Amino acid sequence: MDANRNTFETRLRNNAREIEALLDALLSSPDPLSDEIARPETLRSAMHYAVLNGGKRLRPFLVAESAALLGGNGKAALRVGAALECIHCYSLVHDDLPAMDDDDLRRGKPTVHIKFDEATAILAGDSLLTYAFDIVAAPETALPDTSKAALVLALARAAGLGGMAGGQALDLAAEKQVPDEAGIIRLQAMKTGALIRFACEAGAIIAGSPPEDRRRLRAFGEKIGLAFQLADDILDLTSDAETMGKATGKDAARGKGTLVGLHGMEWAETELRQHVSDAEDLLAPYGARASILTAAAHFIADRKS
């Protein structure tokens, strides 16, 4: 596992550099694209700041590695990963707003509404969400139109009313009425898990793989999504703002229900390991080819920030 971990970390860093270079190229130019009219400079700068302010770039890494597992087009996977990162970062910009989680710090830096202003932060989030679908559909993403359509549909479902945005709405409602265990699981599967599930499933779509591969990678994404949220809830109670790069302990302070709060730390740590084990079992048919994705599951469970 140590050798796999070293390889995993190298590939994670390399993918992060590639994703950041692509995102920088996509968001640095003030010149409008074909059919764009103009790019307001403050809005473009806010989008660039929101996306290029650090982070592990785990979601685009999962797109790249899932595609690589099945022999998919690596350059196309990079662009789909960049699109997914735009949506993830938009969600963070909006989540940090005073009307939502009201955070001043993200990845150790001022949040977008603090660096710029609230209206610009809202528009930057809106623009990143829209730009994500532009990136997938653009001619530069070298995939068949049927694959692009499948990616757009899957990403829209993961990000919207029945996915991440819906999960954010449930999260806000949880401040007023704590959900039961089933409600907590549903909320977390939507707010956090849906984009991670898409990241893994996208690899099979990019590769044009059979339905069984798509189902298997989708299920793998669901498992590591559960692990990610459980690890996040543990860190929220055990870590600090300096390590996490954001405020900690806020869920408990606001009375939001979590599985850790419901069942305790010992249960949570056991459950976390079970999710990783289940994720490994889903990848077993791929043998050693899946070693990087297996290492990613362990990384998600073991991370410290």
mmCIF file with all atom_site columns, N, CA and C in Angstrom, residues 244-280:
data_model
loop_
_atom_site.group_PDB
_atom_site.id
_atom_site.type_symbol
_atom_site.label_atom_id
_atom_site.label_alt_id
_atom_site.label_comp_id
_atom_site.label_asym_id
_atom_site.label_entity_id
_atom_site.label_seq_id
_atom_site.pdbx_PDB_ins_code
_atom_site.Cartn_x
_atom_site.Cartn_y
_atom_site.Cartn_z
_atom_site.occupancy
_atom_site.B_iso_or_equiv
_atom_site.pdbx_formal_charge
_atom_site.auth_seq_id
_atom_site.auth_comp_id
_atom_site.auth_asym_id
_atom_site.auth_atom_id
_atom_site.pdbx_PDB_model_num
ATOM 1   N N  . MET A 1 244 ? -7.580  23.031 8.680  1.00 0.00 ? 244 MET A N  1
ATOM 2   C CA . MET A 1 244 ? -8.627  22.826 7.684  1.00 0.00 ? 244 MET A CA 1
ATOM 3   C C  . MET A 1 244 ? -8.712  23.951 6.655  1.00 0.00 ? 244 MET A C  1
ATOM 4   N N  . GLY A 1 245 ? -8.213  25.132 7.004  1.00 0.00 ? 245 GLY A N  1
ATOM 5   C CA . GLY A 1 245 ? -8.323  26.257 6.092  1.00 0.00 ? 245 GLY A CA 1
ATOM 6   C C  . GLY A 1 245 ? -9.712  26.867 6.058  1.00 0.00 ? 245 GLY A C  1
ATOM 7   N N  . LYS A 1 246 ? -10.547 26.503 7.028  1.00 0.00 ? 246 LYS A N  1
ATOM 8   C CA . LYS A 1 246 ? -11.895 27.046 7.148  1.00 0.00 ? 246 LYS A CA 1
ATOM 9   C C  . LYS A 1 246 ? -12.335 26.855 8.595  1.00 0.00 ? 246 LYS A C  1
ATOM 10  N N  . ALA A 1 247 ? -13.445 27.489 8.950  1.00 0.00 ? 247 ALA A N  1
ATOM 11  C CA . ALA A 1 247 ? -13.942 27.353 10.322 1.00 0.00 ? 247 ALA A CA 1
ATOM 12  C C  . ALA A 1 247 ? -14.355 25.918 10.601 1.00 0.00 ? 247 ALA A C  1
ATOM 13  N N  . THR A 1 248 ? -14.135 25.467 11.856 1.00 0.00 ? 248 THR A N  1
ATOM 14  C CA . THR A 1 248 ? -14.546 24.129 12.260 1.00 0.00 ? 248 THR A CA 1
ATOM 15  C C  . THR A 1 248 ? -15.548 24.231 13.408 1.00 0.00 ? 248 THR A C  1
ATOM 16  N N  . GLY A 1 249 ? -16.241 23.130 13.661 1.00 0.00 ? 249 GLY A N  1
ATOM 17  C CA . GLY A 1 249 ? -17.190 23.074 14.771 1.00 0.00 ? 249 GLY A CA 1
ATOM 18  C C  . GLY A 1 249 ? -18.496 23.804 14.514 1.00 0.00 ? 249 GLY A C  1
ATOM 19  N N  . LYS A 1 250 ? -18.717 24.261 13.264 1.00 0.00 ? 250 LYS A N  1
ATOM 20  C CA . LYS A 1 250 ? -19.899 25.073 12.996 1.00 0.00 ? 250 LYS A CA 1
ATOM 21  C C  . LYS A 1 250 ? -21.186 24.251 12.971 1.00 0.00 ? 250 LYS A C  1
ATOM 22  N N  . ASP A 1 251 ? -21.102 23.007 12.507 1.00 0.00 ? 251 ASP A N  1
ATOM 23  C CA . ASP A 1 251 ? -22.310 22.172 12.461 1.00 0.00 ? 251 ASP A CA 1
ATOM 24  C C  . ASP A 1 251 ? -22.857 21.937 13.860 1.00 0.00 ? 251 ASP A C  1
ATOM 25  N N  . ALA A 1 252 ? -21.955 21.607 14.775 1.00 0.00 ? 252 ALA A N  1
ATOM 26  C CA . ALA A 1 252 ? -22.376 21.382 16.159 1.00 0.00 ? 252 ALA A CA 1
ATOM 27  C C  . ALA A 1 252 ? -22.927 22.667 16.776 1.00 0.00 ? 252 ALA A C  1
ATOM 28  N N  . ALA A 1 253 ? -22.274 23.792 16.480 1.00 0.00 ? 253 ALA A N  1
ATOM 29  C CA . ALA A 1 253 ? -22.713 25.067 17.044 1.00 0.00 ? 253 ALA A CA 1
ATOM 30  C C  . ALA A 1 253 ? -24.106 25.448 16.546 1.00 0.00 ? 253 ALA A C  1
ATOM 31  N N  . ARG A 1 254 ? -24.424 25.062 15.309 1.00 0.00 ? 254 ARG A N  1
ATOM 32  C CA . ARG A 1 254 ? -25.724 25.402 14.743 1.00 0.00 ? 254 ARG A CA 1
ATOM 33  C C  . ARG A 1 254 ? -26.775 24.330 14.997 1.00 0.00 ? 254 ARG A C  1
ATOM 34  N N  . GLY A 1 255 ? -26.378 23.266 15.663 1.00 0.00 ? 255 GLY A N  1
ATOM 35  C CA . GLY A 1 255 ? -27.322 22.196 15.986 1.00 0.00 ? 255 GLY A CA 1
ATOM 36  C C  . GLY A 1 255 ? -27.652 21.285 14.836 1.00 0.00 ? 255 GLY A C  1
ATOM 37  N N  . LYS A 1 256 ? -26.823 21.300 13.779 1.00 0.00 ? 256 LYS A N  1
ATOM 38  C CA . LYS A 1 256 ? -27.080 20.424 12.637 1.00 0.00 ? 256 LYS A CA 1
ATOM 39  C C  . LYS A 1 256 ? -26.776 18.976 13.013 1.00 0.00 ? 256 LYS A C  1
ATOM 40  N N  . GLY A 1 257 ? -27.617 18.075 12.546 1.00 0.00 ? 257 GLY A N  1
ATOM 41  C CA . GLY A 1 257 ? -27.393 16.668 12.820 1.00 0.00 ? 257 GLY A CA 1
ATOM 42  C C  . GLY A 1 257 ? -26.334 16.078 11.913 1.00 0.00 ? 257 GLY A C  1
ATOM 43  N N  . THR A 1 258 ? -25.474 15.247 12.469 1.00 0.00 ? 258 THR A N  1
ATOM 44  C CA . THR A 1 258 ? -24.500 14.479 11.692 1.00 0.00 ? 258 THR A CA 1
ATOM 45  C C  . THR A 1 258 ? -24.527 13.045 12.191 1.00 0.00 ? 258 THR A C  1
ATOM 46  N N  . LEU A 1 259 ? -24.016 12.133 11.391 1.00 0.00 ? 259 LEU A N  1
ATOM 47  C CA . LEU A 1 259 ? -23.963 10.741 11.821 1.00 0.00 ? 259 LEU A CA 1
ATOM 48  C C  . LEU A 1 259 ? -22.991 10.569 12.982 1.00 0.00 ? 259 LEU A C  1
ATOM 49  N N  . VAL A 1 260 ? -21.943 11.374 13.011 1.00 0.00 ? 260 VAL A N  1
ATOM 50  C CA . VAL A 1 260 ? -21.006 11.313 14.142 1.00 0.00 ? 260 VAL A CA 1
ATOM 51  C C  . VAL A 1 260 ? -21.714 11.745 15.425 1.00 0.00 ? 260 VAL A C  1
ATOM 52  N N  . GLY A 1 261 ? -22.478 12.826 15.326 1.00 0.00 ? 261 GLY A N  1
ATOM 53  C CA . GLY A 1 261 ? -23.217 13.284 16.503 1.00 0.00 ? 261 GLY A CA 1
ATOM 54  C C  . GLY A 1 261 ? -24.278 12.293 16.942 1.00 0.00 ? 261 GLY A C  1
ATOM 55  N N  . LEU A 1 262 ? -24.855 11.583 15.993 1.00 0.00 ? 262 LEU A N  1
ATOM 56  C CA . LEU A 1 262 ? -25.923 10.637 16.288 1.00 0.00 ? 262 LEU A CA 1
ATOM 57  C C  . LEU A 1 262 ? -25.396 9.354  16.927 1.00 0.00 ? 262 LEU A C  1
ATOM 58  N N  . HIS A 1 263 ? -24.268 8.851  16.410 1.00 0.00 ? 263 HIS A N  1
ATOM 59  C CA . HIS A 1 263 ? -23.787 7.530  16.821 1.00 0.00 ? 263 HIS A CA 1
ATOM 60  C C  . HIS A 1 263 ? -22.471 7.547  17.612 1.00 0.00 ? 263 HIS A C  1
ATOM 61  N N  . GLY A 1 264 ? -21.745 8.656  17.586 1.00 0.00 ? 264 GLY A N  1
ATOM 62  C CA . GLY A 1 264 ? -20.475 8.722  18.309 1.00 0.00 ? 264 GLY A CA 1
ATOM 63  C C  . GLY A 1 264 ? -19.274 8.457  17.425 1.00 0.00 ? 264 GLY A C  1
ATOM 64  N N  . MET A 1 265 ? -18.108 8.832  17.935 1.00 0.00 ? 265 MET A N  1
ATOM 65  C CA . MET A 1 265 ? -16.876 8.773  17.166 1.00 0.00 ? 265 MET A CA 1
ATOM 66  C C  . MET A 1 265 ? -16.443 7.343  16.849 1.00 0.00 ? 265 MET A C  1
ATOM 67  N N  . GLU A 1 266 ? -16.575 6.431  17.791 1.00 0.00 ? 266 GLU A N  1
ATOM 68  C CA . GLU A 1 266 ? -16.135 5.053  17.560 1.00 0.00 ? 266 GLU A CA 1
ATOM 69  C C  . GLU A 1 266 ? -16.940 4.421  16.423 1.00 0.00 ? 266 GLU A C  1
ATOM 70  N N  . TRP A 1 267 ? -18.252 4.614  16.460 1.00 0.00 ? 267 TRP A N  1
ATOM 71  C CA . TRP A 1 267 ? -19.102 4.089  15.380 1.00 0.00 ? 267 TRP A CA 1
ATOM 72  C C  . TRP A 1 267 ? -18.694 4.693  14.045 1.00 0.00 ? 267 TRP A C  1
ATOM 73  N N  . ALA A 1 268 ? -18.456 6.007  14.035 1.00 0.00 ? 268 ALA A N  1
ATOM 74  C CA . ALA A 1 268 ? -18.130 6.706  12.794 1.00 0.00 ? 268 ALA A CA 1
ATOM 75  C C  . ALA A 1 268 ? -16.839 6.181  12.180 1.00 0.00 ? 268 ALA A C  1
ATOM 76  N N  . GLU A 1 269 ? -15.843 5.954  13.003 1.00 0.00 ? 269 GLU A N  1
ATOM 77  C CA . GLU A 1 269 ? -14.564 5.458  12.489 1.00 0.00 ? 269 GLU A CA 1
ATOM 78  C C  . GLU A 1 269 ? -14.700 4.040  11.946 1.00 0.00 ? 269 GLU A C  1
ATOM 79  N N  . THR A 1 270 ? -15.507 3.203  12.605 1.00 0.00 ? 270 THR A N  1
ATOM 80  C CA . THR A 1 270 ? -15.763 1.847  12.102 1.00 0.00 ? 270 THR A CA 1
ATOM 81  C C  . THR A 1 270 ? -16.527 1.900  10.786 1.00 0.00 ? 270 THR A C  1
ATOM 82  N N  . GLU A 1 271 ? -17.529 2.752  10.708 1.00 0.00 ? 271 GLU A N  1
ATOM 83  C CA . GLU A 1 271 ? -18.329 2.903  9.497  1.00 0.00 ? 271 GLU A CA 1
ATOM 84  C C  . GLU A 1 271 ? -17.483 3.431  8.333  1.00 0.00 ? 271 GLU A C  1
ATOM 85  N N  . LEU A 1 272 ? -16.597 4.333  8.652  1.00 0.00 ? 272 LEU A N  1
ATOM 86  C CA . LEU A 1 272 ? -15.705 4.892  7.639  1.00 0.00 ? 272 LEU A CA 1
ATOM 87  C C  . LEU A 1 272 ? -14.869 3.787  6.994  1.00 0.00 ? 272 LEU A C  1
ATOM 88  N N  . ARG A 1 273 ? -14.307 2.911  7.812  1.00 0.00 ? 273 ARG A N  1
ATOM 89  C CA . ARG A 1 273 ? -13.496 1.801  7.296  1.00 0.00 ? 273 ARG A CA 1
ATOM 90  C C  . ARG A 1 273 ? -14.345 0.834  6.467  1.00 0.00 ? 273 ARG A C  1
ATOM 91  N N  . GLN A 1 274 ? -15.592 0.670  6.858  1.00 0.00 ? 274 GLN A N  1
ATOM 92  C CA . GLN A 1 274 ? -16.469 -0.222 6.101  1.00 0.00 ? 274 GLN A CA 1
ATOM 93  C C  . GLN A 1 274 ? -16.750 0.342  4.710  1.00 0.00 ? 274 GLN A C  1
ATOM 94  N N  . HIS A 1 275 ? -16.959 1.664  4.630  1.00 0.00 ? 275 HIS A N  1
ATOM 95  C CA . HIS A 1 275 ? -17.174 2.284  3.320  1.00 0.00 ? 275 HIS A CA 1
ATOM 96  C C  . HIS A 1 275 ? -15.965 2.060  2.412  1.00 0.00 ? 275 HIS A C  1
ATOM 97  N N  . VAL A 1 276 ? -14.767 2.193  2.967  1.00 0.00 ? 276 VAL A N  1
ATOM 98  C CA . VAL A 1 276 ? -13.548 1.992  2.170  1.00 0.00 ? 276 VAL A CA 1
ATOM 99  C C  . VAL A 1 276 ? -13.451 0.543  1.716  1.00 0.00 ? 276 VAL A C  1
ATOM 100 N N  . SER A 1 277 ? -13.759 -0.388 2.607  1.00 0.00 ? 277 SER A N  1
ATOM 101 C CA . SER A 1 277 ? -13.732 -1.807 2.257  1.00 0.00 ? 277 SER A CA 1
ATOM 102 C C  . SER A 1 277 ? -14.741 -2.125 1.146  1.00 0.00 ? 277 SER A C  1
ATOM 103 N N  . ASP A 1 278 ? -15.937 -1.555 1.259  1.00 0.00 ? 278 ASP A N  1
ATOM 104 C CA . ASP A 1 278 ? -16.956 -1.761 0.225  1.00 0.00 ? 278 ASP A CA 1
ATOM 105 C C  . ASP A 1 278 ? -16.492 -1.190 -1.113 1.00 0.00 ? 278 ASP A C  1
ATOM 106 N N  . ALA A 1 279 ? -15.838 -0.033 -1.058 1.00 0.00 ? 279 ALA A N  1
ATOM 107 C CA . ALA A 1 279 ? -15.329 0.596  -2.283 1.00 0.00 ? 279 ALA A CA 1
ATOM 108 C C  . ALA A 1 279 ? -14.275 -0.287 -2.937 1.00 0.00 ? 279 ALA A C  1
ATOM 109 N N  . GLU A 1 280 ? -13.391 -0.861 -2.124 1.00 0.00 ? 280 GLU A N  1
ATOM 110 C CA . GLU A 1 280 ? -12.370 -1.778 -2.650 1.00 0.00 ? 280 GLU A CA 1
ATOM 111 C C  . GLU A 1 280 ? -13.012 -2.992 -3.313 1.00 0.00 ? 280 GLU A C  1
#
